[in-house]
CSV table of C-alpha atoms and ligand atoms in Angstrom, one decimal:
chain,number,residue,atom,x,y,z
A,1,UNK,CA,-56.2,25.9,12.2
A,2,UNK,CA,-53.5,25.3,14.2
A,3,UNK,CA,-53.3,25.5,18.2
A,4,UNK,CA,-50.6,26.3,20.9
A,5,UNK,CA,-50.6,26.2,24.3
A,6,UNK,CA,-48.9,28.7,26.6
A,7,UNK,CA,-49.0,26.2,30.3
A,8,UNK,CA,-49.4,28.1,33.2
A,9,UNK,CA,-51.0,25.7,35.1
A,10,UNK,CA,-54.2,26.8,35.8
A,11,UNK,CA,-54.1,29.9,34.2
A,12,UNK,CA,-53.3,28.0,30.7
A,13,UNK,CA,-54.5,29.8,27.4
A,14,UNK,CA,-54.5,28.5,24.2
A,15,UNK,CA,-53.3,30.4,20.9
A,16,UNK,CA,-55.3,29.9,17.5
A,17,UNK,CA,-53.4,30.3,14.4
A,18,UNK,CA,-55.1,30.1,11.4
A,19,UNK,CA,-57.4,31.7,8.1
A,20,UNK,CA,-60.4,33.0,8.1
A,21,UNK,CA,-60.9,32.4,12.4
A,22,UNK,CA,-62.3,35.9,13.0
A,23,UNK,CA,-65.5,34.2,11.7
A,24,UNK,CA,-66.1,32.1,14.2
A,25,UNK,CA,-65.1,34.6,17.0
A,26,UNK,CA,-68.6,34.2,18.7
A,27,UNK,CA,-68.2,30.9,19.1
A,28,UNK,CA,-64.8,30.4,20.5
A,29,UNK,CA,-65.8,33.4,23.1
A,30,UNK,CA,-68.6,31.0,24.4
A,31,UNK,CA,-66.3,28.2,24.4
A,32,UNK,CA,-64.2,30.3,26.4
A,33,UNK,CA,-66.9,31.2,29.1
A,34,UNK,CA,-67.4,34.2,28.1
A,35,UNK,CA,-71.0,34.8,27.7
A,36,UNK,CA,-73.5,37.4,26.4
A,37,UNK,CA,-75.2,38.3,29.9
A,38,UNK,CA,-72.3,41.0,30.2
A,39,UNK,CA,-71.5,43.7,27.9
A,40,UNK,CA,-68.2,43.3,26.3
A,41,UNK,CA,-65.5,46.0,25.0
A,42,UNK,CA,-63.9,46.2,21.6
A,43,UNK,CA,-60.6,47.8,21.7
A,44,UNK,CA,-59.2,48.4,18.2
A,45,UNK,CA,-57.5,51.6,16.8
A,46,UNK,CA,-58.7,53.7,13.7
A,47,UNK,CA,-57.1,51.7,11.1
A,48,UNK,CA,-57.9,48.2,12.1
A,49,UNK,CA,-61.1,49.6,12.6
A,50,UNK,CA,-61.6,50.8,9.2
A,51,UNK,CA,-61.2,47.3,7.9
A,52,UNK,CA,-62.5,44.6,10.8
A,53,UNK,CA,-64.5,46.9,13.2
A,54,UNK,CA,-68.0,46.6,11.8
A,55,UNK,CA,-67.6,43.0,10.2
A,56,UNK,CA,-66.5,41.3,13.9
A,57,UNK,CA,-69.1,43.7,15.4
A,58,UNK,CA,-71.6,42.9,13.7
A,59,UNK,CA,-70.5,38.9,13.9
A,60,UNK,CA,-70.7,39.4,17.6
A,61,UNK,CA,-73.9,40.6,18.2
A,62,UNK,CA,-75.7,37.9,15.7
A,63,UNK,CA,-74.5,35.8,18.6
A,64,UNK,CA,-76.0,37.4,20.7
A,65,UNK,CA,-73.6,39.6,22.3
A,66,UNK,CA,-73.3,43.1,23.5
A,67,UNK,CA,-70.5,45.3,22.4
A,68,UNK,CA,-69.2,48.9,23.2
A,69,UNK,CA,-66.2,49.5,20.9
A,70,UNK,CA,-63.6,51.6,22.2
A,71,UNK,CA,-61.9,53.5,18.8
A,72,UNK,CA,-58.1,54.9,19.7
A,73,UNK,CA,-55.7,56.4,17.0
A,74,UNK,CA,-53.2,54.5,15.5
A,75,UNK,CA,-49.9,54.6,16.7
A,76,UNK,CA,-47.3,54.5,20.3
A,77,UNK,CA,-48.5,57.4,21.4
A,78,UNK,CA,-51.9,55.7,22.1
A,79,UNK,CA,-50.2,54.1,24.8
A,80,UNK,CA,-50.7,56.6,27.3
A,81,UNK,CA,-52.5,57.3,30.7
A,82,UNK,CA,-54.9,59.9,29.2
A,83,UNK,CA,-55.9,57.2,26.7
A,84,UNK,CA,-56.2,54.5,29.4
A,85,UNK,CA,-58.6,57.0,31.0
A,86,UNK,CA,-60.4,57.9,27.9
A,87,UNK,CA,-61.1,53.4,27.2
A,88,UNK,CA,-61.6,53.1,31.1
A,89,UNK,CA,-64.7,55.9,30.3
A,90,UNK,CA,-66.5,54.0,27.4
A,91,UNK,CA,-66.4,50.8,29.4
A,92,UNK,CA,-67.9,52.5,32.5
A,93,UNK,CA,-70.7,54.1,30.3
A,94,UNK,CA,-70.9,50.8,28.5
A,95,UNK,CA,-71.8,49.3,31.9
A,96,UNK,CA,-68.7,46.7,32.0
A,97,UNK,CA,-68.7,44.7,34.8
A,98,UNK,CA,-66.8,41.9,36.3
A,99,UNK,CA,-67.7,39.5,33.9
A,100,UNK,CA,-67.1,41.4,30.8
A,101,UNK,CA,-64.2,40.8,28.7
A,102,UNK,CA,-62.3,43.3,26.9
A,103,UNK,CA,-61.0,42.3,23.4
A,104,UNK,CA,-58.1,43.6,22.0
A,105,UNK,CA,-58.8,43.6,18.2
A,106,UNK,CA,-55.2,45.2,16.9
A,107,UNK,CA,-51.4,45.2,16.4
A,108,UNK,CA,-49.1,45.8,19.5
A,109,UNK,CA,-50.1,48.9,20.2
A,110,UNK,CA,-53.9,48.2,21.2
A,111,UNK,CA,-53.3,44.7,22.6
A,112,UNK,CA,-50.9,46.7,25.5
A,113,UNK,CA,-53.4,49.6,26.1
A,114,UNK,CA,-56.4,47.1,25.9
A,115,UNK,CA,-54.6,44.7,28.3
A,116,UNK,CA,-53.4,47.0,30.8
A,117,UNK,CA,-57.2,48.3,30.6
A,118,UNK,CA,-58.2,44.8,31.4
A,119,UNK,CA,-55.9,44.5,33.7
A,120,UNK,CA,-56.5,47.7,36.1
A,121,UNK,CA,-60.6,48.0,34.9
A,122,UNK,CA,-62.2,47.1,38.6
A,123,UNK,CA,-58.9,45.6,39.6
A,124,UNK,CA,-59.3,42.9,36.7
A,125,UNK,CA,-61.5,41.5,34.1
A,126,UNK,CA,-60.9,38.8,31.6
A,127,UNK,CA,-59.0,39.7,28.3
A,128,UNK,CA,-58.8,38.4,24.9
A,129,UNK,CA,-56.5,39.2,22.0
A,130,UNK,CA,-57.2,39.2,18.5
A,131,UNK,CA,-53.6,40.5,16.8
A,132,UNK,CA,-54.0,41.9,13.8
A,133,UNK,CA,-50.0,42.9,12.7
A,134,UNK,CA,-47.0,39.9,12.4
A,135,UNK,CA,-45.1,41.7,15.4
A,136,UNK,CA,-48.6,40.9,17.3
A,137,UNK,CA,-47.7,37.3,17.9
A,138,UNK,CA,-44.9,38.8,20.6
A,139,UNK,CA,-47.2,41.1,22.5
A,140,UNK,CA,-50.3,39.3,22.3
A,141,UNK,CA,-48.7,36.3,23.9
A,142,UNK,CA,-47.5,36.3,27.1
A,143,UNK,CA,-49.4,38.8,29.4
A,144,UNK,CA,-47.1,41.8,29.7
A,145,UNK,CA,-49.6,44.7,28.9
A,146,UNK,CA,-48.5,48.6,29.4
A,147,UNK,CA,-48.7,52.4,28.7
A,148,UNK,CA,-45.7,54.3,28.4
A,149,UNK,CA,-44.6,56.8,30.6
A,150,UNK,CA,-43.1,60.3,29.0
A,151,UNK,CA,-39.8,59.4,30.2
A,152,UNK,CA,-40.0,55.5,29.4
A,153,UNK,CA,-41.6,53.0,27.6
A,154,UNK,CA,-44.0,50.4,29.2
A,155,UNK,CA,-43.3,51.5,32.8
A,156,UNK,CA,-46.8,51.3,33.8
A,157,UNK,CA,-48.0,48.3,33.0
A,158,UNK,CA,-48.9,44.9,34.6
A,159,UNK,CA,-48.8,41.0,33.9
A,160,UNK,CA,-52.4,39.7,32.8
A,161,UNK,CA,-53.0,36.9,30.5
A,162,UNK,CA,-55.7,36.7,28.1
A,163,UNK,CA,-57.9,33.7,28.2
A,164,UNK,CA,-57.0,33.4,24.2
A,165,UNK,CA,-55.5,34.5,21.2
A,166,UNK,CA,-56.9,34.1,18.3
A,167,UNK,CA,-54.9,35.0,15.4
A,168,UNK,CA,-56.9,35.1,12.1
A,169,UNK,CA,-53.8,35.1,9.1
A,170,UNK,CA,-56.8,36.7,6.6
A,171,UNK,CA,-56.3,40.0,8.7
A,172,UNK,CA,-52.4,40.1,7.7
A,173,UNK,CA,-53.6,41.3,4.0
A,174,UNK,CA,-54.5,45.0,5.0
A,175,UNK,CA,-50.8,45.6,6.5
A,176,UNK,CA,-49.4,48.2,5.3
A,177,UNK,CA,-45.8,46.9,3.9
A,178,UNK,CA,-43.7,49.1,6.0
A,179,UNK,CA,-45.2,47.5,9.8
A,180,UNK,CA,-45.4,44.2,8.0
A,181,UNK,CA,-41.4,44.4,7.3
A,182,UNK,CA,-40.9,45.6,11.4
A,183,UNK,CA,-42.9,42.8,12.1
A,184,UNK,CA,-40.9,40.0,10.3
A,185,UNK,CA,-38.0,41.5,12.0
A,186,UNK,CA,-39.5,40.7,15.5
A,187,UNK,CA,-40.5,37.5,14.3
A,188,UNK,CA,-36.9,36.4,12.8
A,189,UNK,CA,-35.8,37.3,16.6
A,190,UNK,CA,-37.7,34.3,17.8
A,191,UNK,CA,-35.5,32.2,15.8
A,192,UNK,CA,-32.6,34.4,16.3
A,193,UNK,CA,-32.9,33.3,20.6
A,194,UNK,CA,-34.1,30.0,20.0
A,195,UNK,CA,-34.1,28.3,17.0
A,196,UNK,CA,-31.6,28.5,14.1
A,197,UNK,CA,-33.3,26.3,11.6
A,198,UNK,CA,-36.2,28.6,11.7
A,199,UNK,CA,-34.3,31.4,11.3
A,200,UNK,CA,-32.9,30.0,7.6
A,201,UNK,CA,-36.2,28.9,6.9
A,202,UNK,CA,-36.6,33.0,7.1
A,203,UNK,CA,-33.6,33.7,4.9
A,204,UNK,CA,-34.8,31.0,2.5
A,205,UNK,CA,-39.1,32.2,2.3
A,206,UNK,CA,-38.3,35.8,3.0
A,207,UNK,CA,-39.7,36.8,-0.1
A,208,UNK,CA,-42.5,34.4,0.8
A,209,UNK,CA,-43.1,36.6,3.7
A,210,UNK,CA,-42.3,40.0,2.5
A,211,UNK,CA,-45.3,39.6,0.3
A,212,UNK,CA,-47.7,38.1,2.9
A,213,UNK,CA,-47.9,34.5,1.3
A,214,UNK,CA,-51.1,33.2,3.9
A,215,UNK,CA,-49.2,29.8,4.2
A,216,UNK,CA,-45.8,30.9,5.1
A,217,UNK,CA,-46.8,33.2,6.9
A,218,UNK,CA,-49.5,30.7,9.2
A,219,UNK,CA,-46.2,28.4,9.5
A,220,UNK,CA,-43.6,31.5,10.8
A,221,UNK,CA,-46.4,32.6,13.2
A,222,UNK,CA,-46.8,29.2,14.7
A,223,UNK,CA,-43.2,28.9,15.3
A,224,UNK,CA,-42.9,32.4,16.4
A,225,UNK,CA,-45.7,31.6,18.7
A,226,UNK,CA,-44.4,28.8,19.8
A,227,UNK,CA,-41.0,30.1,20.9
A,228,UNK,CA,-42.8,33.0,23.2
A,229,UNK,CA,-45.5,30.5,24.1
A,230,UNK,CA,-42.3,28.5,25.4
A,231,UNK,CA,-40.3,30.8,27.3
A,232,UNK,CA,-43.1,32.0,28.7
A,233,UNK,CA,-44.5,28.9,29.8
A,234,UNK,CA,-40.9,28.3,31.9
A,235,UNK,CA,-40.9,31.9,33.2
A,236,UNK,CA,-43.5,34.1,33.2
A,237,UNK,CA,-42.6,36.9,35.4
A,238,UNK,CA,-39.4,37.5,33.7
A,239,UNK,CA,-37.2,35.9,36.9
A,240,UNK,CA,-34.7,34.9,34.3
A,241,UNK,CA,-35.1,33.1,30.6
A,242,UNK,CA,-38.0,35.6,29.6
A,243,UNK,CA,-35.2,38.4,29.3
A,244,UNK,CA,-34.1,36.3,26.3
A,245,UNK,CA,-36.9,37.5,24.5
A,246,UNK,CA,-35.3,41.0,24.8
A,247,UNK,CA,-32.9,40.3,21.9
A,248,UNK,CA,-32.0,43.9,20.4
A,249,UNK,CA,-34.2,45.5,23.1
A,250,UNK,CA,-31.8,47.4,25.1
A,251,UNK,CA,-30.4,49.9,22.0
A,252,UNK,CA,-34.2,49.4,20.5
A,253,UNK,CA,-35.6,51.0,23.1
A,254,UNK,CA,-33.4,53.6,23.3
A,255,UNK,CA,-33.1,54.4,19.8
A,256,UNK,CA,-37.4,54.3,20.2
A,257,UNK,CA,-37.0,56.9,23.2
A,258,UNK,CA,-34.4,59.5,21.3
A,259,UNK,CA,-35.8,59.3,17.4
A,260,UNK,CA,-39.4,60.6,19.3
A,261,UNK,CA,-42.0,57.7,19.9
A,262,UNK,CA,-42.6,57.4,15.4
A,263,UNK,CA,-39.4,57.7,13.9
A,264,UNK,CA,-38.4,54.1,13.8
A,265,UNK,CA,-41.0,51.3,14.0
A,266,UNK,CA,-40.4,49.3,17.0
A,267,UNK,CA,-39.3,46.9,14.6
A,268,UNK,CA,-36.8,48.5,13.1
A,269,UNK,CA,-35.4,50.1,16.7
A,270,UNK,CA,-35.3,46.2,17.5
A,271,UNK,CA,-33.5,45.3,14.1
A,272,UNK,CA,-30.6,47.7,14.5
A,273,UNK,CA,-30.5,46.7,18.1
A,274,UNK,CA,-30.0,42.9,17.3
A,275,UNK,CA,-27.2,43.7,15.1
A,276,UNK,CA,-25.8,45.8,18.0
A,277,UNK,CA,-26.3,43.2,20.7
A,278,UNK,CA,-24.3,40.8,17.5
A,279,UNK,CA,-21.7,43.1,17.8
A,280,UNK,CA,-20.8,43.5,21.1
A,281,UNK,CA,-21.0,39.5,21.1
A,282,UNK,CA,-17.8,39.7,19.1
A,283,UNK,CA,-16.6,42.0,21.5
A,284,UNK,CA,-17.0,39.5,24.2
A,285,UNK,CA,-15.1,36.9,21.9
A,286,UNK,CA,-17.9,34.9,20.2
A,287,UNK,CA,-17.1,34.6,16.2
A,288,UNK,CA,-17.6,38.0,14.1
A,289,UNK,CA,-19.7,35.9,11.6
A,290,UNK,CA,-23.1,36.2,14.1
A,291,UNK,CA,-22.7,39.9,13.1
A,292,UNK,CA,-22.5,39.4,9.7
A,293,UNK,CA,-25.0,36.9,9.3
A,294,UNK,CA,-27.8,38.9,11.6
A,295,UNK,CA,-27.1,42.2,9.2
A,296,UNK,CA,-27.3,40.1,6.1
A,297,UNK,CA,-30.4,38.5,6.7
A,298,UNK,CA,-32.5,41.5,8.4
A,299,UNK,CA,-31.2,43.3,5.0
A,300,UNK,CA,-32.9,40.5,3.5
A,301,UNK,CA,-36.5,42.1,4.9
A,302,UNK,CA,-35.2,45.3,4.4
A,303,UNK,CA,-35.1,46.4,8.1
A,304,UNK,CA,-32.6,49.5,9.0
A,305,UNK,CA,-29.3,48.1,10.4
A,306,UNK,CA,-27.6,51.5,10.9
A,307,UNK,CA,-28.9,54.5,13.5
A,308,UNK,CA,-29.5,57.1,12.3
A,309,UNK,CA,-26.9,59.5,11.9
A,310,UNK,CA,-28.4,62.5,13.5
A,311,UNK,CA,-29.2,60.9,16.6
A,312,UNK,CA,-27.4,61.7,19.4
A,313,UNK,CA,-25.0,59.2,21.0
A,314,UNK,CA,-25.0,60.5,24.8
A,315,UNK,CA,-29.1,60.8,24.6
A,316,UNK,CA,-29.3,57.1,23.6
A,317,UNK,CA,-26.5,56.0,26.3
A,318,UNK,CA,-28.4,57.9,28.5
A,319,UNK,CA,-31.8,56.2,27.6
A,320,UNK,CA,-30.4,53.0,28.2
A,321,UNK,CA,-29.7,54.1,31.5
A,322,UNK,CA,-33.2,54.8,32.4
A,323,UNK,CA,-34.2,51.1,30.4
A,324,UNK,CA,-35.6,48.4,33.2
A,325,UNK,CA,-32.7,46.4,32.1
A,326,UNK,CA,-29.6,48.5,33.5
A,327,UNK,CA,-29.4,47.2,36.9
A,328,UNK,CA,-26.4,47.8,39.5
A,329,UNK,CA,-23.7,49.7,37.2
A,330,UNK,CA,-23.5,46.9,34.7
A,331,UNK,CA,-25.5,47.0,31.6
A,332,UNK,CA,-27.4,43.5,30.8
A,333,UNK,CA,-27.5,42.6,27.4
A,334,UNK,CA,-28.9,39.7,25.5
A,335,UNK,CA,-25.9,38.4,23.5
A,336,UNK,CA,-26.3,35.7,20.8
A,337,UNK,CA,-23.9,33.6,20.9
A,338,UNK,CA,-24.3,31.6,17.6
A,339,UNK,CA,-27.4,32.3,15.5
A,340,UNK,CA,-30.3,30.1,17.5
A,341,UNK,CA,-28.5,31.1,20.6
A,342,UNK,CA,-28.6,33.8,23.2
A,343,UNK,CA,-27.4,34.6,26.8
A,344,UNK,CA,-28.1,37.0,29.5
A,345,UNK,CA,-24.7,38.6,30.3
A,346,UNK,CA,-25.1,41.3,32.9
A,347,UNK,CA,-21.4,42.4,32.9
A,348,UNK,CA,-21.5,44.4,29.4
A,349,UNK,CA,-19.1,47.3,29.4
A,350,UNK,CA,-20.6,50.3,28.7
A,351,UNK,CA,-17.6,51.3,26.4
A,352,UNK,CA,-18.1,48.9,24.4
A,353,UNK,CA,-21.9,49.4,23.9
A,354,UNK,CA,-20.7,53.3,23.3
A,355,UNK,CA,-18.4,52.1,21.1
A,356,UNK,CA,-21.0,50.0,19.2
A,357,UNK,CA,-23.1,52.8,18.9
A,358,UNK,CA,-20.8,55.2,17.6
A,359,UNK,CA,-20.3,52.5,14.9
A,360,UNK,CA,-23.4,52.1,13.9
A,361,UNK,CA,-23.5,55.1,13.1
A,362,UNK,CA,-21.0,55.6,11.1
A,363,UNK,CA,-21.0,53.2,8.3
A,364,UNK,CA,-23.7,53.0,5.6
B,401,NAD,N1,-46.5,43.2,25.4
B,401,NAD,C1,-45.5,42.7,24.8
B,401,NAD,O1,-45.0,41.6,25.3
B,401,NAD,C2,-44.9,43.3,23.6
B,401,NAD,C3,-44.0,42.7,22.9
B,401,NAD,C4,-43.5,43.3,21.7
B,401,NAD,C5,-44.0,44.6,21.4
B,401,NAD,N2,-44.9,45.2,22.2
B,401,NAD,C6,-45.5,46.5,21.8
B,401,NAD,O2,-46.1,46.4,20.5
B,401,NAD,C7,-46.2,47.7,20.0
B,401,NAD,C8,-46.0,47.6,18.5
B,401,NAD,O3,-46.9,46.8,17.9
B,401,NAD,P1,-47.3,46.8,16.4
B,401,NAD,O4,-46.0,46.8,15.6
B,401,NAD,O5,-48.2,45.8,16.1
B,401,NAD,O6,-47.8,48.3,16.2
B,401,NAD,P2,-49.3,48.9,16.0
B,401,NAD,O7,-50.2,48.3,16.9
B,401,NAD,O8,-49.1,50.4,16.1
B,401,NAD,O9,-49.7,48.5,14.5
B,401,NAD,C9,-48.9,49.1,13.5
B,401,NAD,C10,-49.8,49.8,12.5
B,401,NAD,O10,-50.5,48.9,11.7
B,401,NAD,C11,-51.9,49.3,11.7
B,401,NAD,N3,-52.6,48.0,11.6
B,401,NAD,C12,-52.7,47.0,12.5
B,401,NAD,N4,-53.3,46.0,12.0
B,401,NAD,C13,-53.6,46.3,10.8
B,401,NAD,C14,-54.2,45.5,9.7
B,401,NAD,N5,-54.5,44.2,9.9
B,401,NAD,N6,-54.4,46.1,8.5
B,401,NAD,C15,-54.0,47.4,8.4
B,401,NAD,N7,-53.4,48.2,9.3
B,401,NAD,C16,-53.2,47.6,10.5
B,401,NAD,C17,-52.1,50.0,13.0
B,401,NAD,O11,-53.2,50.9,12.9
B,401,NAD,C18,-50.7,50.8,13.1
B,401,NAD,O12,-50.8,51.9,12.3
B,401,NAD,C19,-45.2,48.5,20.7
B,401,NAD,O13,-45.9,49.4,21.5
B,401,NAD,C20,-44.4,47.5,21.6
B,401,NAD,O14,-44.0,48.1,22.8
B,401,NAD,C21,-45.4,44.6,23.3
B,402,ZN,ZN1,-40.4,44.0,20.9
């Protein structure tokens, strides 16, 4: 097993990575402080559920703990108010109270909908997250736990750190390939901001990873970890650096909001976005090569690099206007400026991030 730290002074959380740590889940809860006088609430969606509910249920109360399991359906649109309400319903039956914990046992998806529950549940409880998908080790770390709103993603939300994440590699091997791929891609972007060595360690194991291999895989989640962990640790709230972690964000999230929450995998919104955030780089003067080399390598995983063609250019501008990252007229991009590399320029034309669209379009 291997441990990071994400320092926020008192509020400091550790994150496990390792194989096989789901089985000593009871233990590490205790360690944690949180005991089995409270009930505690599971929240997982149908598909994790199918293959970890009953075994870390079952693990739990042998420890003597008592668990309500909260069972959502797969997928974004779980991310929703009437959802919240629906979790927010079993805990109250359950009998949660302050000391209860609620453990998110799931990808992205379920660790933002259990958090946010967490968060708002009698104006806070403790949380834990037990990710179960690769692009897990971004949202489980970190704190920033949400629903979407019709008109936007993650607008109602909060911060609220867990007290851990434990993430167990063994769970990895149920992925189906397609979120496994999305995942890599938001895993290369940690590299992609922050570290370039790790991001041709990527180029050079991606088949490694493409098939799930348990020890390159526990090494790319560390690091990936480790770079959130980081940035986080130096800015928490998002006051500056964290936006760096929005790499391929801005045209993800659009392209998320047009295509219909499903279309794309966040993933792969974020994939094409990071070559479009490559591309207006070279626009702004930085070498052409940072394009090239973010398209060939997220080929490599094979992530989407083009939009799709029958999406409609206006209603993605127009998404982007209504993303939390548009601020005062000027659109804010993170640009990469070599690979391992990345700004925060707020003075992005939005010609040329039309004109990036309409070329991504365009070519195969
Ligand atoms: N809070 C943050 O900082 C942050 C950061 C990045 C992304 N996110 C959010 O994360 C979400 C995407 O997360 P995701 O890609 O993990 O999606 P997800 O939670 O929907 O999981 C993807 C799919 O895999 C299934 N699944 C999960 N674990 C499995 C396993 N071990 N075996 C078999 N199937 C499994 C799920 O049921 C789902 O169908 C988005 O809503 C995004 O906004 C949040
Ligand atoms: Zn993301």
């Amino acid at each position: 097993m291997k441990k990071l730290t994400v320092d926020l002074g008192e509020r400091s959380y550790p994150i496990y990575v390792g194989e096989g740590l789901l089985n000593d889940l009871a233990d590490t809860l205790g360690k944690h402080q949180i005991g089995t006088k409270s009930p505690h609430l599971i929240v997982t969606d149908e598909n994790v559920a199918e293959h970890y509910l009953e075994r870390v249920q079952s693990l739990l109360e042998a420890g003597g703990y008592r668990i309500a399991t909260a069972v959502v359906a797969a997928g974004e649109k779980s991310k929703s108010l009437a959802v919240l309400e629906e979790v927010i319903t079993v805990a109250l039956e359950a009998g949660l109270d302050r000391n209860s914990a609620v453990i998110a046992l799931g990808g992205g998806v379920v660790g933002d909908l259990a958090g946010f529950v967490a968060a708002s549940y009698m104006r806070g409880v403790r949380f834990v997250q037990i990710p179960t998908t690769i692009l897990a080790h971004d949202s489980s770390v970190g704190g920033k736990v949400a629903v979407n709103h019709r008109l936007a993603k993650n607008v109602i939300g909060a911060f609220h750190q867990p007290e851990f994440v434990l993430y167990d590699i063994a769970t990895l091997k149920s992925l189906p390939e397609r979120d496994a791929r999305a995942g890599l891609s938001e895993l290369v972007k940690e590299g992609f901001i922050l570290d370039r060595e790790f991001v041709y360690w990527c180029d050079t194991n991606a088949e490694r990873l493409l098939t799930l291999d348990s020890e390159a895989l526990q090494h790319a989640l560390y690091i990936g970890c480790g770079v959130k962990a980081k940035v986080v640790s130096e800015d928490e709230k998002e006051g500056g650096l964290r936006a760096i972690l929005n790499l391929g964000h801005t045209i993800g999230h659009a392209l998320e909001a047009v295509a219909g929450y499903g279309e794309l995998l966040h993933g792969e919104a974020i994939a094409i976005g990071m070559v479009g955030a490559a591309r207006l780089s070279a626009k702004l003067g930085n070498p052409e090569t940072i394009a090239a080399e973010t398209e060939r390598i997220l080929r490599k995983f094979g992530l989407p690099v083009r939009i799709p063609a029958h999406m409609d250019t206006d209603a993605i501008m127009s998404a982007m206007m209504h993303d939390k990252k548009f601020s005062e007229g000027n659109m804010v991009f993170i640009i990469p400026k070599a690979i391992g590399d990345v700004e925060i320029n707020k003075n992005v034309s939005s010609v040329w991030v039309k004109e990036v669209v309409e070329g991504l379009k365009r070519e195969d």
